[in-house]
PDB file of C-alpha atoms in Angstrom:
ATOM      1  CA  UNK A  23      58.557 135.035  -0.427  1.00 39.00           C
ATOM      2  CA  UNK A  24      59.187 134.467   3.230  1.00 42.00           C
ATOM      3  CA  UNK A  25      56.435 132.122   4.584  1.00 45.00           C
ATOM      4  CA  UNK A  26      53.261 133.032   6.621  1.00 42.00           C
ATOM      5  CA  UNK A  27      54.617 129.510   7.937  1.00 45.00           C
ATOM      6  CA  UNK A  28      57.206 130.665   9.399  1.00 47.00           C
ATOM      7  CA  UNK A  29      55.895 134.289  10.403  1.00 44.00           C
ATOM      8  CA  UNK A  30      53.069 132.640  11.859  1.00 47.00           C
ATOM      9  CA  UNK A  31      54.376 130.659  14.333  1.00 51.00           C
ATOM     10  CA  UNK A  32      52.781 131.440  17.925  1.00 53.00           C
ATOM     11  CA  UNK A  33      54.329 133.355  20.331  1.00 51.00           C
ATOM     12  CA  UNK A  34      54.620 130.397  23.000  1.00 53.00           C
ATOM     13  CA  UNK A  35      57.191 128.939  20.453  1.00 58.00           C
ATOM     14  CA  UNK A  36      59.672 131.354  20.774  1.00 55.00           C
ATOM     15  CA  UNK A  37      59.480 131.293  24.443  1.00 56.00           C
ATOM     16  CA  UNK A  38      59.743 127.854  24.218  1.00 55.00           C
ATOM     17  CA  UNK A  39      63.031 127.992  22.045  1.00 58.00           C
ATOM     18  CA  UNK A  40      64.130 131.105  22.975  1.00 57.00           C
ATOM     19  CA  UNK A  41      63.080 132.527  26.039  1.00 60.00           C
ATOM     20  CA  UNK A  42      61.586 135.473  24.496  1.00 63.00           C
ATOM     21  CA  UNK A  43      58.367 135.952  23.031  1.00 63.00           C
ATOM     22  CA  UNK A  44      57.562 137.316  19.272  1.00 65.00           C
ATOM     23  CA  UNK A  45      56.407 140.733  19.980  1.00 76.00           C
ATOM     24  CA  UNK A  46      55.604 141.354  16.217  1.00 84.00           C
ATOM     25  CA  UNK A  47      56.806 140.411  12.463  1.00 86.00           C
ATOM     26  CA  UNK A  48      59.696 142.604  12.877  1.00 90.00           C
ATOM     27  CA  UNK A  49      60.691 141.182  15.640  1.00 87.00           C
ATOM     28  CA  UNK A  50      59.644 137.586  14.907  1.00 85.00           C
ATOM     29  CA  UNK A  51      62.248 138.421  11.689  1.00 89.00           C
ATOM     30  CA  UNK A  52      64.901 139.223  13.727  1.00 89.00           C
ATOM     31  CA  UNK A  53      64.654 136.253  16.080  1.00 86.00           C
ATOM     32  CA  UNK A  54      64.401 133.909  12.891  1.00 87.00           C
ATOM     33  CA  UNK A  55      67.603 135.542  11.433  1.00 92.00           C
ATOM     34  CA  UNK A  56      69.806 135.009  15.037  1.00 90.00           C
ATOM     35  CA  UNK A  57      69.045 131.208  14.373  1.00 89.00           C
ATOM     36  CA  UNK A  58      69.200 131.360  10.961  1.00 91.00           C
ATOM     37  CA  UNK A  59      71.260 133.972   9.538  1.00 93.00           C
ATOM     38  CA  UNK A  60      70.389 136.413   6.451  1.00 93.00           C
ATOM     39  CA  UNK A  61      67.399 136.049   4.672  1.00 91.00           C
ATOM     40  CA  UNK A  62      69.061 135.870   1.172  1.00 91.00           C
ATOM     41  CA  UNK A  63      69.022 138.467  -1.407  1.00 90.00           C
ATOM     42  CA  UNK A  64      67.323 136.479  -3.841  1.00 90.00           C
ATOM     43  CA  UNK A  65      64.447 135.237  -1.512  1.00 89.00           C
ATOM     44  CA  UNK A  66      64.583 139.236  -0.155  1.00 90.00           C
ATOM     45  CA  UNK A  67      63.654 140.027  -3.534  1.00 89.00           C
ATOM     46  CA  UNK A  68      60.772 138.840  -4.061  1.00 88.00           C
ATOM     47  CA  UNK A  69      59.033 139.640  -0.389  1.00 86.00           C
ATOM     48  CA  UNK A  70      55.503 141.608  -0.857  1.00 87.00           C
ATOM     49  CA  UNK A  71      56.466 143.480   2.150  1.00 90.00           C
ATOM     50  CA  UNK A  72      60.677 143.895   1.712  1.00 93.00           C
ATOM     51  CA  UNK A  73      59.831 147.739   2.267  1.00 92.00           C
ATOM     52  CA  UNK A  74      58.724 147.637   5.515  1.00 93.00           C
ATOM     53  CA  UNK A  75      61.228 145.639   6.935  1.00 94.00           C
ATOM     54  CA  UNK A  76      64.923 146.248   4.672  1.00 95.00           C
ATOM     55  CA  UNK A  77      66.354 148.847   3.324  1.00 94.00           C
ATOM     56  CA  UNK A  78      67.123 149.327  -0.243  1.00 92.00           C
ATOM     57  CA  UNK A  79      70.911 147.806   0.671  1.00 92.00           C
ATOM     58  CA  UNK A  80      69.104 144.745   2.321  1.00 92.00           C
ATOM     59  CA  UNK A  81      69.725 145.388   5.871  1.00 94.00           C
ATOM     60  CA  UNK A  82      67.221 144.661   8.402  1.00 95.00           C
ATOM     61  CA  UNK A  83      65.709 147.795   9.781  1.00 96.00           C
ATOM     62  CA  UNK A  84      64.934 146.701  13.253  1.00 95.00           C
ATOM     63  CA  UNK A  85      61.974 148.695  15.040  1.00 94.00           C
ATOM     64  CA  UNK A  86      61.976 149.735  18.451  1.00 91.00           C
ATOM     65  CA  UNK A  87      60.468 151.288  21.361  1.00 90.00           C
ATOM     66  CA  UNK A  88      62.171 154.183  22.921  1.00 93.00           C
ATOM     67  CA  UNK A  89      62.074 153.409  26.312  1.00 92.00           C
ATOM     68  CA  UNK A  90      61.974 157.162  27.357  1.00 95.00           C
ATOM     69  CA  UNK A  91      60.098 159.254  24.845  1.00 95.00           C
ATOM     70  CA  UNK A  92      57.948 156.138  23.999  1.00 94.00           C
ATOM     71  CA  UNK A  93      58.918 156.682  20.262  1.00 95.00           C
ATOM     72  CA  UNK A  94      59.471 154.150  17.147  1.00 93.00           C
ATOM     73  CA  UNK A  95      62.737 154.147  16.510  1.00 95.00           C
ATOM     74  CA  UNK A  96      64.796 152.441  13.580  1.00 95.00           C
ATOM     75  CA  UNK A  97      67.892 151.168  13.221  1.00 95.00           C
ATOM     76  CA  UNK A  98      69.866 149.378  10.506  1.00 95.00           C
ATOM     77  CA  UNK A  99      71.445 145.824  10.868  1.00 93.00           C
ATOM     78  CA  UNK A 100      73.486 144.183   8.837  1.00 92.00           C
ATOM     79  CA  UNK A 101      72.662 140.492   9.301  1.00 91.00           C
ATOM     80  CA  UNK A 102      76.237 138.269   8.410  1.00 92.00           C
ATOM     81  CA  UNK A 103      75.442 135.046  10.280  1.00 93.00           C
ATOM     82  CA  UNK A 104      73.424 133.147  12.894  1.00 92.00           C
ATOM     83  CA  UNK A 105      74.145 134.723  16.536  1.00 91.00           C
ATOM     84  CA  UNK A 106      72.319 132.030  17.979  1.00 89.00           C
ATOM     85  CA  UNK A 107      71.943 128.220  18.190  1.00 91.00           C
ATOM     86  CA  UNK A 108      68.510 126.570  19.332  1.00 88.00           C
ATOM     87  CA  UNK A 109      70.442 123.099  19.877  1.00 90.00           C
ATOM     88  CA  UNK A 110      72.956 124.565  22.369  1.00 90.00           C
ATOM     89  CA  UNK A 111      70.420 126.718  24.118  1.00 86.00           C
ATOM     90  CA  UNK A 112      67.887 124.031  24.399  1.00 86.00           C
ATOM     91  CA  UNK A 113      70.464 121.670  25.779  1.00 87.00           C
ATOM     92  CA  UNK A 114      71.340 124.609  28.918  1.00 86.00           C
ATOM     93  CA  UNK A 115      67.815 124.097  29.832  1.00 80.00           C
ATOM     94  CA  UNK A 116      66.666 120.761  29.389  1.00 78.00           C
ATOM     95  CA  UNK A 117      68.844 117.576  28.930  1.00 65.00           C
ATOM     96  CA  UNK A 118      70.244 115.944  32.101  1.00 79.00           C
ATOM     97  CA  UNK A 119      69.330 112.242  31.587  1.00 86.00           C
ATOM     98  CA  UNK A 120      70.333 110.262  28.113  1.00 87.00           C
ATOM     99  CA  UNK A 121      66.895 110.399  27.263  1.00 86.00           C
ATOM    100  CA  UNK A 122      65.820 113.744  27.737  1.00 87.00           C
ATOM    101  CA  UNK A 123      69.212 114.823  26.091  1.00 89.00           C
ATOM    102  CA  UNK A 124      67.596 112.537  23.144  1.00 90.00           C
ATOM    103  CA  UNK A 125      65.005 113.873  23.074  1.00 89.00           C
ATOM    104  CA  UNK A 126      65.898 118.035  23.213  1.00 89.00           C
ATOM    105  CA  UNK A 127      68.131 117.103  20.118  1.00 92.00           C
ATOM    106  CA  UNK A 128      65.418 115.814  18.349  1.00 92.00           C
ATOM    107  CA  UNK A 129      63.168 119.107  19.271  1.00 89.00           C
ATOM    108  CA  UNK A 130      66.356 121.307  18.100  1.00 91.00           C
ATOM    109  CA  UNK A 131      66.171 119.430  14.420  1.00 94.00           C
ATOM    110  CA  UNK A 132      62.828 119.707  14.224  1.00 92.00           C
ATOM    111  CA  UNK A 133      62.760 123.477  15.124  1.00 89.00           C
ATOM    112  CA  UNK A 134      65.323 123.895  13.078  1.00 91.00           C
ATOM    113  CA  UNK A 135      63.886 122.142   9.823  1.00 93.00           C
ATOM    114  CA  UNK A 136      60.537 124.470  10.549  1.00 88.00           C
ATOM    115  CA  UNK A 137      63.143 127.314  10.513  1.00 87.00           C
ATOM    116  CA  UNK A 138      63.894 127.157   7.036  1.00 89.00           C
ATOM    117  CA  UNK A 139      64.207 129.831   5.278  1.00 87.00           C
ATOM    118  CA  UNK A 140      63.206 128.428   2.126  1.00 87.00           C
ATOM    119  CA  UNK A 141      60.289 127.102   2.006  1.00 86.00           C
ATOM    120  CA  UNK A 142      60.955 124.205  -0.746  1.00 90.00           C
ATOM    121  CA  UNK A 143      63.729 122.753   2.003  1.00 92.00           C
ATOM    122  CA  UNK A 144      61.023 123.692   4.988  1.00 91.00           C
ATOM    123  CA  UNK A 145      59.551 120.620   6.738  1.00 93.00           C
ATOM    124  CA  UNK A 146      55.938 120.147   5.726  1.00 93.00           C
ATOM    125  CA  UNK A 147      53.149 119.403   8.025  1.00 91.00           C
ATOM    126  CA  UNK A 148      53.512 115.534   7.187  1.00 93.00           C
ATOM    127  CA  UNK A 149      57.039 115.284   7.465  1.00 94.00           C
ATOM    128  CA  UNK A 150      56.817 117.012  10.640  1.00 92.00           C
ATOM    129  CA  UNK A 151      54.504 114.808  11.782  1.00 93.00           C
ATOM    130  CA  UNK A 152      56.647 111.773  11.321  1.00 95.00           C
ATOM    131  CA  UNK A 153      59.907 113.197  12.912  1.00 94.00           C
ATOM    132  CA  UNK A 154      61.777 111.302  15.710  1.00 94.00           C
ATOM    133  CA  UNK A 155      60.827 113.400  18.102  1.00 90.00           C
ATOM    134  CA  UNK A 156      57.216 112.406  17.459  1.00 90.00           C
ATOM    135  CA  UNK A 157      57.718 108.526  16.738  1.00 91.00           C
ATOM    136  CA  UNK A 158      60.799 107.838  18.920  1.00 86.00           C
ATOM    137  CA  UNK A 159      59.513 105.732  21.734  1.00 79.00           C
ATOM    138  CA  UNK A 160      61.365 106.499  24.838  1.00 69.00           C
ATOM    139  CA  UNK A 161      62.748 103.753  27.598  1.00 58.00           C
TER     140      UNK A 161
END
């Protein structure tokens, strides 16, 4: 089952990381799987709410707003890789001295550990806790 741990995370995050908020768990899906690529099939499989989100062939159904009529609208996507990478992004934005740059590649691996899609390889709370980016000291 995809984790509230991941769903969950505030919207401030993915402005943070990606300059967009999380306008809803659709959405928030569809940001997670331009970092992180297709949820697999396995993992898709045993989601409580698969239904709601991918069709019967797996691929996402993204919802949106029709900007004219106002109207839900649905469209299937077929999720083959990552489209986008927090490190790279990150590093436009934020990086110019040797520390900083330090320190926005530790934030990328940390992201990206709290990204994971499986939650047996996710970073826990602890873990997190102990990261580099937390227990670096910087010069």
């Amino acid at each position: 089952m995809l984790s509230v741990g991941i769903i969950a995370l505030p919207r401030s995050f993915w402005v943070l990381c990606l300059g967009t908020p999380s306008i809803d768990n659709n959405h928030h899906l569809k940001l997670i799987m331009e970092v992180k690529g297709p949820i697999p099939k396995k993992m898709l499989s045993k989601c409580a709410f698969k239904a709601d989100h991918f069709d019967d062939r797996d691929r996402f159904l993204q919802h949106d707003i029709d900007k004219v009529t106002g109207k839900e609208i649905v469209k299937e996507v077929t999720v083959t890789k990552s489209s986008r990478d927090i490190t790279s992004e990150l590093l436009k934005s934020y990086g110019s001295s040797k520390e900083e740059k330090q320190m926005v590649l530790q934030l990328a691996d940390l992201i990206n550990a709290c990204l994971e899609i499986n939650p047996a390889k996710r970073i826990t709370p602890e873990q997190a806790l102990k990261h580099p980016l937390f227990t670096t000291k910087i010069l």
